[in-house]
mmCIF file of C-alpha atoms in Angstrom:
data_model
loop_
_atom_site.group_PDB
_atom_site.id
_atom_site.type_symbol
_atom_site.label_atom_id
_atom_site.label_comp_id
_atom_site.label_asym_id
_atom_site.label_seq_id
_atom_site.Cartn_x
_atom_site.Cartn_y
_atom_site.Cartn_z
ATOM 1 C CA MET A 187 0.419 -0.104 -0.068
ATOM 2 C CA LYS A 188 1.394 3.488 -1.201
ATOM 3 C CA ALA A 189 1.835 5.616 1.842
ATOM 4 C CA THR A 190 0.464 8.769 1.584
ATOM 5 C CA ALA A 191 2.536 11.950 2.035
ATOM 6 C CA PRO A 192 1.129 14.265 4.546
ATOM 7 C CA ASP A 193 -1.112 17.766 3.800
ATOM 8 C CA ILE A 194 1.213 20.380 4.409
ATOM 9 C CA HIS A 195 -1.318 22.377 3.356
ATOM 10 C CA THR A 196 -3.686 21.101 5.815
ATOM 11 C CA GLU A 197 -1.565 20.640 8.572
ATOM 12 C CA GLN A 198 -1.051 25.051 7.851
ATOM 13 C CA GLN A 199 -4.369 25.213 8.676
ATOM 14 C CA THR A 200 -4.680 23.732 11.683
ATOM 15 C CA ASP A 201 -1.189 26.101 13.216
ATOM 16 C CA GLU A 202 -3.150 29.146 12.336
ATOM 17 C CA ARG A 203 -6.242 27.639 14.210
ATOM 18 C CA LEU A 204 -4.320 27.224 17.261
ATOM 19 C CA VAL A 205 -2.348 30.756 16.587
ATOM 20 C CA GLY A 206 -5.315 32.391 16.092
ATOM 21 C CA SER A 207 -7.362 31.211 19.660
ATOM 22 C CA VAL A 208 -3.643 31.206 21.305
ATOM 23 C CA ARG A 209 -4.700 35.241 20.667
ATOM 24 C CA VAL A 210 -8.867 35.354 20.966
ATOM 25 C CA LEU A 211 -7.290 33.574 24.731
ATOM 26 C CA ALA A 212 -4.947 36.417 25.068
ATOM 27 C CA VAL A 213 -7.310 39.114 24.089
ATOM 28 C CA LEU A 214 -9.604 37.935 26.872
ATOM 29 C CA THR A 215 -6.795 37.609 29.660
ATOM 30 C CA GLU A 216 -5.959 40.856 29.457
ATOM 31 C CA LEU A 217 -9.848 41.928 29.180
ATOM 32 C CA ALA A 218 -10.322 40.891 32.497
ATOM 33 C CA LYS A 219 -7.595 43.419 33.252
ATOM 34 C CA TYR A 220 -9.870 46.601 32.468
ATOM 35 C CA PRO A 221 -13.178 46.564 34.339
ATOM 36 C CA GLU A 222 -13.618 50.158 33.153
ATOM 37 C CA GLY A 223 -13.471 49.099 29.711
ATOM 38 C CA VAL A 224 -10.343 49.311 26.748
ATOM 39 C CA SER A 225 -10.694 50.651 23.545
ATOM 40 C CA LEU A 226 -9.159 48.607 20.239
ATOM 41 C CA ASP A 227 -6.089 50.444 19.729
ATOM 42 C CA GLU A 228 -5.407 50.406 23.148
ATOM 43 C CA MET A 229 -6.089 46.751 23.490
ATOM 44 C CA ALA A 230 -4.056 46.663 20.533
ATOM 45 C CA ARG A 231 -0.707 47.765 21.596
ATOM 46 C CA THR A 232 -1.647 45.623 24.830
ATOM 47 C CA VAL A 233 -1.419 42.548 22.941
ATOM 48 C CA ASP A 234 1.858 44.101 20.777
ATOM 49 C CA SER A 235 -0.570 42.788 17.556
ATOM 50 C CA PRO A 236 -2.133 44.304 14.553
ATOM 51 C CA LYS A 237 -5.332 46.227 15.294
ATOM 52 C CA PRO A 238 -7.695 44.246 12.753
ATOM 53 C CA THR A 239 -6.508 41.139 14.174
ATOM 54 C CA VAL A 240 -7.865 42.267 17.606
ATOM 55 C CA HIS A 241 -10.730 43.268 16.145
ATOM 56 C CA ARG A 242 -11.628 39.856 14.333
ATOM 57 C CA ALA A 243 -10.806 38.635 18.136
ATOM 58 C CA LEU A 244 -12.455 40.915 20.244
ATOM 59 C CA ALA A 245 -15.971 39.996 17.377
ATOM 60 C CA SER A 246 -15.236 36.431 18.283
ATOM 61 C CA LEU A 247 -15.352 37.099 21.790
ATOM 62 C CA CYS A 248 -18.390 39.273 21.955
ATOM 63 C CA LYS A 249 -20.665 36.938 19.189
ATOM 64 C CA ALA A 250 -20.313 33.916 21.932
ATOM 65 C CA GLY A 251 -21.146 36.580 24.601
ATOM 66 C CA LEU A 252 -17.556 36.829 26.446
ATOM 67 C CA ALA A 253 -17.191 40.469 25.965
ATOM 68 C CA ALA A 254 -18.814 43.744 25.412
ATOM 69 C CA LYS A 255 -19.534 46.819 23.469
ATOM 70 C CA ASP A 256 -20.297 49.942 25.971
ATOM 71 C CA GLY A 257 -22.250 52.926 24.515
ATOM 72 C CA ARG A 258 -18.846 54.255 24.182
ATOM 73 C CA GLY A 259 -17.365 52.411 21.892
ATOM 74 C CA ARG A 260 -14.777 50.544 24.616
ATOM 75 C CA TYR A 261 -14.641 46.780 24.780
ATOM 76 C CA LEU A 262 -15.696 44.830 27.952
ATOM 77 C CA LEU A 263 -15.382 41.347 30.292
ATOM 78 C CA GLY A 264 -19.815 40.112 28.497
ATOM 79 C CA ASP A 265 -22.700 39.074 30.847
ATOM 80 C CA GLU A 266 -21.766 35.622 29.771
ATOM 81 C CA PHE A 267 -18.167 35.165 30.232
ATOM 82 C CA LEU A 268 -19.633 36.633 34.093
ATOM 83 C CA ARG A 269 -22.500 34.423 34.300
ATOM 84 C CA MET A 270 -20.373 31.351 33.373
ATOM 85 C CA ALA A 271 -17.765 32.379 36.291
ATOM 86 C CA PHE A 272 -20.019 33.119 38.558
ATOM 87 C CA ALA A 273 -21.362 29.992 38.668
ATOM 88 C CA ASN A 274 -18.319 28.021 38.061
ATOM 89 C CA HIS A 275 -17.578 29.850 41.538
ATOM 90 C CA GLU A 276 -20.667 29.577 43.717
ATOM 91 C CA GLN A 277 -20.886 25.537 42.750
ATOM 92 C CA ARG A 278 -17.803 24.674 43.884
ATOM 93 C CA PRO A 279 -17.895 22.506 46.965
ATOM 94 C CA ASP A 280 -15.036 24.274 48.439
ATOM 95 C CA HIS A 281 -16.409 27.455 48.202
ATOM 96 C CA LEU A 282 -20.011 26.297 49.567
ATOM 97 C CA ARG A 283 -18.448 25.143 52.550
ATOM 98 C CA VAL A 284 -16.029 27.866 53.501
ATOM 99 C CA GLN A 285 -18.693 31.026 53.420
ATOM 100 C CA PRO A 286 -20.808 30.309 56.479
ATOM 101 C CA ILE A 287 -16.679 30.090 57.691
ATOM 102 C CA LEU A 288 -15.673 33.213 56.681
ATOM 103 C CA ASP A 289 -19.131 35.013 57.559
ATOM 104 C CA ARG A 290 -18.385 34.153 61.219
ATOM 105 C CA LEU A 291 -15.164 35.120 61.238
ATOM 106 C CA ALA A 292 -15.706 38.363 59.116
ATOM 107 C CA GLU A 293 -19.144 38.751 61.838
ATOM 108 C CA ARG A 294 -17.029 38.209 64.820
ATOM 109 C CA TYR A 295 -13.636 40.614 64.352
ATOM 110 C CA GLY A 296 -14.952 43.243 62.166
ATOM 111 C CA GLU A 297 -12.457 42.233 59.677
ATOM 112 C CA THR A 298 -11.904 40.464 56.013
ATOM 113 C CA ALA A 299 -11.793 36.677 56.537
ATOM 114 C CA HIS A 300 -10.965 34.924 52.670
ATOM 115 C CA TYR A 301 -10.050 31.062 51.869
ATOM 116 C CA ALA A 302 -7.508 30.533 50.003
ATOM 117 C CA VAL A 303 -5.497 28.136 47.947
ATOM 118 C CA LEU A 304 -1.723 27.128 47.401
ATOM 119 C CA ASP A 305 -1.231 27.849 43.186
ATOM 120 C CA GLY A 306 3.230 27.470 41.459
ATOM 121 C CA HIS A 307 4.478 30.827 43.544
ATOM 122 C CA ASP A 308 1.082 32.366 44.560
ATOM 123 C CA VAL A 309 -1.768 31.819 46.362
ATOM 124 C CA VAL A 310 -5.171 32.184 44.872
ATOM 125 C CA TYR A 311 -8.168 33.861 47.084
ATOM 126 C CA ARG A 312 -10.627 31.646 46.571
ATOM 127 C CA ALA A 313 -14.015 33.200 48.772
ATOM 128 C CA LYS A 314 -13.373 36.629 50.285
ATOM 129 C CA VAL A 315 -16.055 38.529 52.925
ATOM 130 C CA ASP A 316 -15.777 41.704 54.443
ATOM 131 C CA PRO A 317 -17.101 43.304 58.004
ATOM 132 C CA ALA A 318 -19.910 45.008 57.406
ATOM 133 C CA VAL A 319 -18.931 48.022 58.310
ATOM 134 C CA GLY A 320 -14.961 49.495 58.471
ATOM 135 C CA ALA A 321 -13.852 47.186 55.747
ATOM 136 C CA MET A 322 -10.440 47.940 54.544
ATOM 137 C CA ARG A 323 -9.062 47.893 50.802
ATOM 138 C CA LEU A 324 -6.495 45.104 50.203
ATOM 139 C CA THR A 325 -5.145 44.145 47.082
ATOM 140 C CA SER A 326 -6.924 40.121 47.769
ATOM 141 C CA THR A 327 -9.751 40.210 45.848
ATOM 142 C CA ILE A 328 -11.672 36.737 44.491
ATOM 143 C CA GLY A 329 -9.650 34.672 42.122
ATOM 144 C CA GLY A 330 -6.675 37.075 42.318
ATOM 145 C CA ARG A 331 -3.310 36.237 43.618
ATOM 146 C CA ASN A 332 -0.633 37.337 45.769
ATOM 147 C CA PRO A 333 3.213 36.264 46.269
ATOM 148 C CA ALA A 334 2.147 32.875 48.405
ATOM 149 C CA HIS A 335 6.552 34.359 50.665
ATOM 150 C CA VAL A 336 4.650 37.365 52.285
ATOM 151 C CA THR A 337 0.805 36.554 52.755
ATOM 152 C CA GLY A 338 -0.281 34.696 56.177
ATOM 153 C CA VAL A 339 -2.628 31.937 53.806
ATOM 154 C CA GLY A 340 1.075 31.149 51.700
ATOM 155 C CA LYS A 341 2.892 30.702 54.545
ATOM 156 C CA MET A 342 0.469 27.600 56.282
ATOM 157 C CA LEU A 343 0.782 25.997 52.967
ATOM 158 C CA LEU A 344 3.852 26.651 52.452
ATOM 159 C CA ALA A 345 4.731 25.273 55.843
ATOM 160 C CA LEU A 346 3.623 22.440 54.866
ATOM 161 C CA LYS A 347 4.864 21.532 51.368
ATOM 162 C CA LEU A 348 7.942 22.387 51.857
ATOM 163 C CA PRO A 349 9.973 21.036 55.116
ATOM 164 C CA THR A 350 13.472 21.173 54.849
ATOM 165 C CA ILE A 351 15.246 24.487 53.499
ATOM 166 C CA ASP A 352 16.595 21.953 50.572
ATOM 167 C CA THR A 353 12.485 21.968 49.431
ATOM 168 C CA VAL A 354 12.943 25.587 50.176
ATOM 169 C CA GLU A 355 15.625 26.530 48.155
ATOM 170 C CA ALA A 356 13.449 24.379 44.886
ATOM 171 C CA TRP A 357 10.661 25.646 45.284
ATOM 172 C CA VAL A 358 12.199 29.387 44.877
ATOM 173 C CA GLY A 359 14.801 28.480 42.476
ATOM 174 C CA ASP A 360 16.279 31.412 40.132
ATOM 175 C CA ARG A 361 13.207 33.267 41.486
ATOM 176 C CA GLN A 362 14.470 36.924 43.859
ATOM 177 C CA LEU A 363 11.450 36.360 46.250
ATOM 178 C CA GLU A 364 9.656 40.124 46.759
ATOM 179 C CA ARG A 365 10.054 42.257 49.310
ATOM 180 C CA ARG A 366 6.918 43.720 49.105
ATOM 181 C CA THR A 367 7.651 45.728 52.918
ATOM 182 C CA ALA A 368 10.683 46.001 54.645
ATOM 183 C CA ARG A 369 8.990 42.588 56.700
ATOM 184 C CA SER A 370 9.199 40.658 53.922
ATOM 185 C CA ALA A 371 10.926 37.250 53.888
ATOM 186 C CA GLY A 372 13.772 38.015 50.668
ATOM 187 C CA THR A 373 16.051 35.072 50.748
ATOM 188 C CA SER A 374 15.562 31.539 50.865
ATOM 189 C CA ARG A 375 17.010 31.202 54.328
ATOM 190 C CA GLU A 376 14.627 33.872 55.686
ATOM 191 C CA LEU A 377 11.786 31.858 53.865
ATOM 192 C CA HIS A 378 12.267 28.865 55.929
ATOM 193 C CA GLU A 379 13.574 29.587 59.141
ATOM 194 C CA GLN A 380 9.251 31.234 59.206
ATOM 195 C CA LEU A 381 8.318 28.284 57.691
ATOM 196 C CA GLU A 382 9.839 26.371 60.316
ATOM 197 C CA LEU A 383 8.140 28.969 63.807
ATOM 198 C CA VAL A 384 4.685 28.110 61.473
ATOM 199 C CA ARG A 385 5.056 24.747 61.689
ATOM 200 C CA ALA A 386 5.976 24.845 65.017
ATOM 201 C CA ARG A 387 2.834 26.545 66.071
ATOM 202 C CA GLY A 388 0.372 25.096 63.545
ATOM 203 C CA TYR A 389 -0.887 29.089 62.295
ATOM 204 C CA SER A 390 1.116 31.512 60.239
ATOM 205 C CA VAL A 391 1.065 34.993 60.595
ATOM 206 C CA ASP A 392 1.605 37.803 58.085
ATOM 207 C CA ASP A 393 3.104 40.703 60.062
ATOM 208 C CA GLN A 394 2.098 43.098 57.908
ATOM 209 C CA GLU A 395 5.036 42.119 55.239
ATOM 210 C CA ASN A 396 2.075 42.106 51.671
ATOM 211 C CA GLU A 397 0.724 45.373 52.681
ATOM 212 C CA PRO A 398 2.019 48.121 55.626
ATOM 213 C CA GLY A 399 -0.535 48.648 58.104
ATOM 214 C CA VAL A 400 -2.379 45.134 57.919
ATOM 215 C CA ASN A 401 -1.919 41.799 59.612
ATOM 216 C CA CYS A 402 -3.090 38.576 59.582
ATOM 217 C CA LEU A 403 -3.256 34.665 61.073
ATOM 218 C CA ALA A 404 -3.879 32.265 59.263
ATOM 219 C CA VAL A 405 -5.509 28.566 60.086
ATOM 220 C CA PRO A 406 -5.843 25.758 57.335
ATOM 221 C CA ILE A 407 -8.220 24.585 56.786
ATOM 222 C CA TYR A 408 -10.095 20.309 55.644
ATOM 223 C CA LEU A 409 -12.736 20.460 53.426
ATOM 224 C CA THR A 410 -12.112 17.385 51.438
ATOM 225 C CA SER A 411 -10.109 15.137 53.136
ATOM 226 C CA PRO A 412 -9.172 14.814 57.178
ATOM 227 C CA SER A 413 -5.490 14.872 56.193
ATOM 228 C CA ALA A 414 -4.522 17.056 52.847
ATOM 229 C CA PRO A 415 -5.627 20.809 53.446
ATOM 230 C CA SER A 416 -7.354 22.249 50.838
ATOM 231 C CA GLY A 417 -6.802 25.518 51.920
ATOM 232 C CA ALA A 418 -5.751 28.251 54.272
ATOM 233 C CA VAL A 419 -8.360 30.469 55.524
ATOM 234 C CA SER A 420 -7.277 33.717 56.941
ATOM 235 C CA VAL A 421 -8.268 37.129 59.409
ATOM 236 C CA SER A 422 -7.225 40.281 57.646
ATOM 237 C CA ALA A 423 -7.374 43.524 59.876
ATOM 238 C CA LEU A 424 -5.812 46.837 60.184
ATOM 239 C CA ALA A 425 -2.958 46.756 62.439
ATOM 240 C CA TYR A 426 -4.019 49.803 64.279
ATOM 241 C CA ARG A 427 -7.791 48.343 65.159
ATOM 242 C CA THR A 428 -7.118 44.872 65.832
ATOM 243 C CA PRO A 429 -3.082 44.225 66.737
ATOM 244 C CA LEU A 430 -1.725 41.095 65.593
ATOM 245 C CA GLN A 431 -1.269 39.770 69.416
ATOM 246 C CA THR A 432 -5.257 39.945 69.492
ATOM 247 C CA LEU A 433 -5.978 37.265 66.672
ATOM 248 C CA ILE A 434 -3.207 35.357 68.701
ATOM 249 C CA ASP A 435 -4.516 35.355 71.931
ATOM 250 C CA ASP A 436 -8.236 34.133 70.037
ATOM 251 C CA LEU A 437 -6.305 31.912 68.472
ATOM 252 C CA SER A 438 -8.520 29.297 69.529
ATOM 253 C CA VAL A 439 -11.231 30.515 68.745
ATOM 254 C CA ILE A 440 -10.523 31.022 65.052
ATOM 255 C CA ARG A 441 -9.361 27.497 64.871
ATOM 256 C CA SER A 442 -13.147 26.672 66.294
ATOM 257 C CA ILE A 443 -14.968 28.573 63.982
ATOM 258 C CA VAL A 444 -12.677 27.057 61.236
ATOM 259 C CA GLU A 445 -13.503 23.485 61.768
ATOM 260 C CA GLY A 446 -17.316 23.735 62.267
ATOM 261 C CA LYS A 447 -17.791 24.434 65.537
ATOM 262 C CA SER A 448 -21.375 26.021 66.629
ATOM 263 C CA ASP A 449 -22.023 29.520 68.675
ATOM 264 C CA GLU A 450 -22.623 27.209 71.836
ATOM 265 C CA GLU A 451 -19.715 25.456 71.486
ATOM 266 C CA LEU A 452 -18.000 28.457 71.193
ATOM 267 C CA GLN A 453 -18.849 29.764 74.599
#
C-alpha cells in the first residue's frame, strides 16, 4: 500500500487556527484587567498585535457573549462570561462549605476573612468576606493572586509543602523573592526560618509583610480530606484596629470557627 504524504496545507491551516485561538484567549485574559472597558487601540498596543487582528478576536468574543461593547465604544467582559464564571464559582464545593465560616469570622472580628489555595508561587483567593462596616481596601480579590511567601495563607500552606531548606530552595529556584515591605522574607533562608516557626505553632501570621498596616493570622482548613488541607483561612485586619496579638490571643476561637463548631460550643 502506498503511503500517503502529509497534507502540508492542512497542517498549516491547523497551526494558524491554533495561533488564532491563542490570540483570542490572550485578548480575553487582557480584557479582564479593564473593568471600565478598553478601546481597540489600547488593546492592540497591549497585546502587541495589529488592530484588524485584535478586532477579529474581539468580534469573536462578542459573538459568543464573552465580551461586549459599551456606549463609548470600549470593550469589556460580557455578561455570558460573568455568568459562567460566577456560576462555576458558586457551585464549587469548597466555596460553598467555607462561606459560612468566613461570614462568622468577618462578623466576629469586624475584619476581612479569606479562603485561599496555593498555586505555584502564588496564592489564589477562592472566597472573601468583608465586614458589614469598616471594610478596608486590600490587594486580595476573589480569583486574584498574591505572592505566597508574604501572605499568612501562603506561608501556612508552604509550611506543609516545604519541610526542609532544600525544598524551600528548590521552590524559590532562580527567582528573587519579592520584598513587598521591609518585613517580607527576601531569601530562601529567611523563608525557611519563618516556615519552621509556622510548623511549630500550627498557624501562620502576616505581620505587615504584604501590605503596610495590615496583618493577618491564618490556619489550614480541611474541606475535602481529613489529612490534606484544601487551603487556608485567614483573618486580615488593620493593625491599628485589630493588633496581631489580639488575633493570636483568640487563636483557639478562630480554629474552632474554622472547624465548624457552633456558637454554643465556643462558649
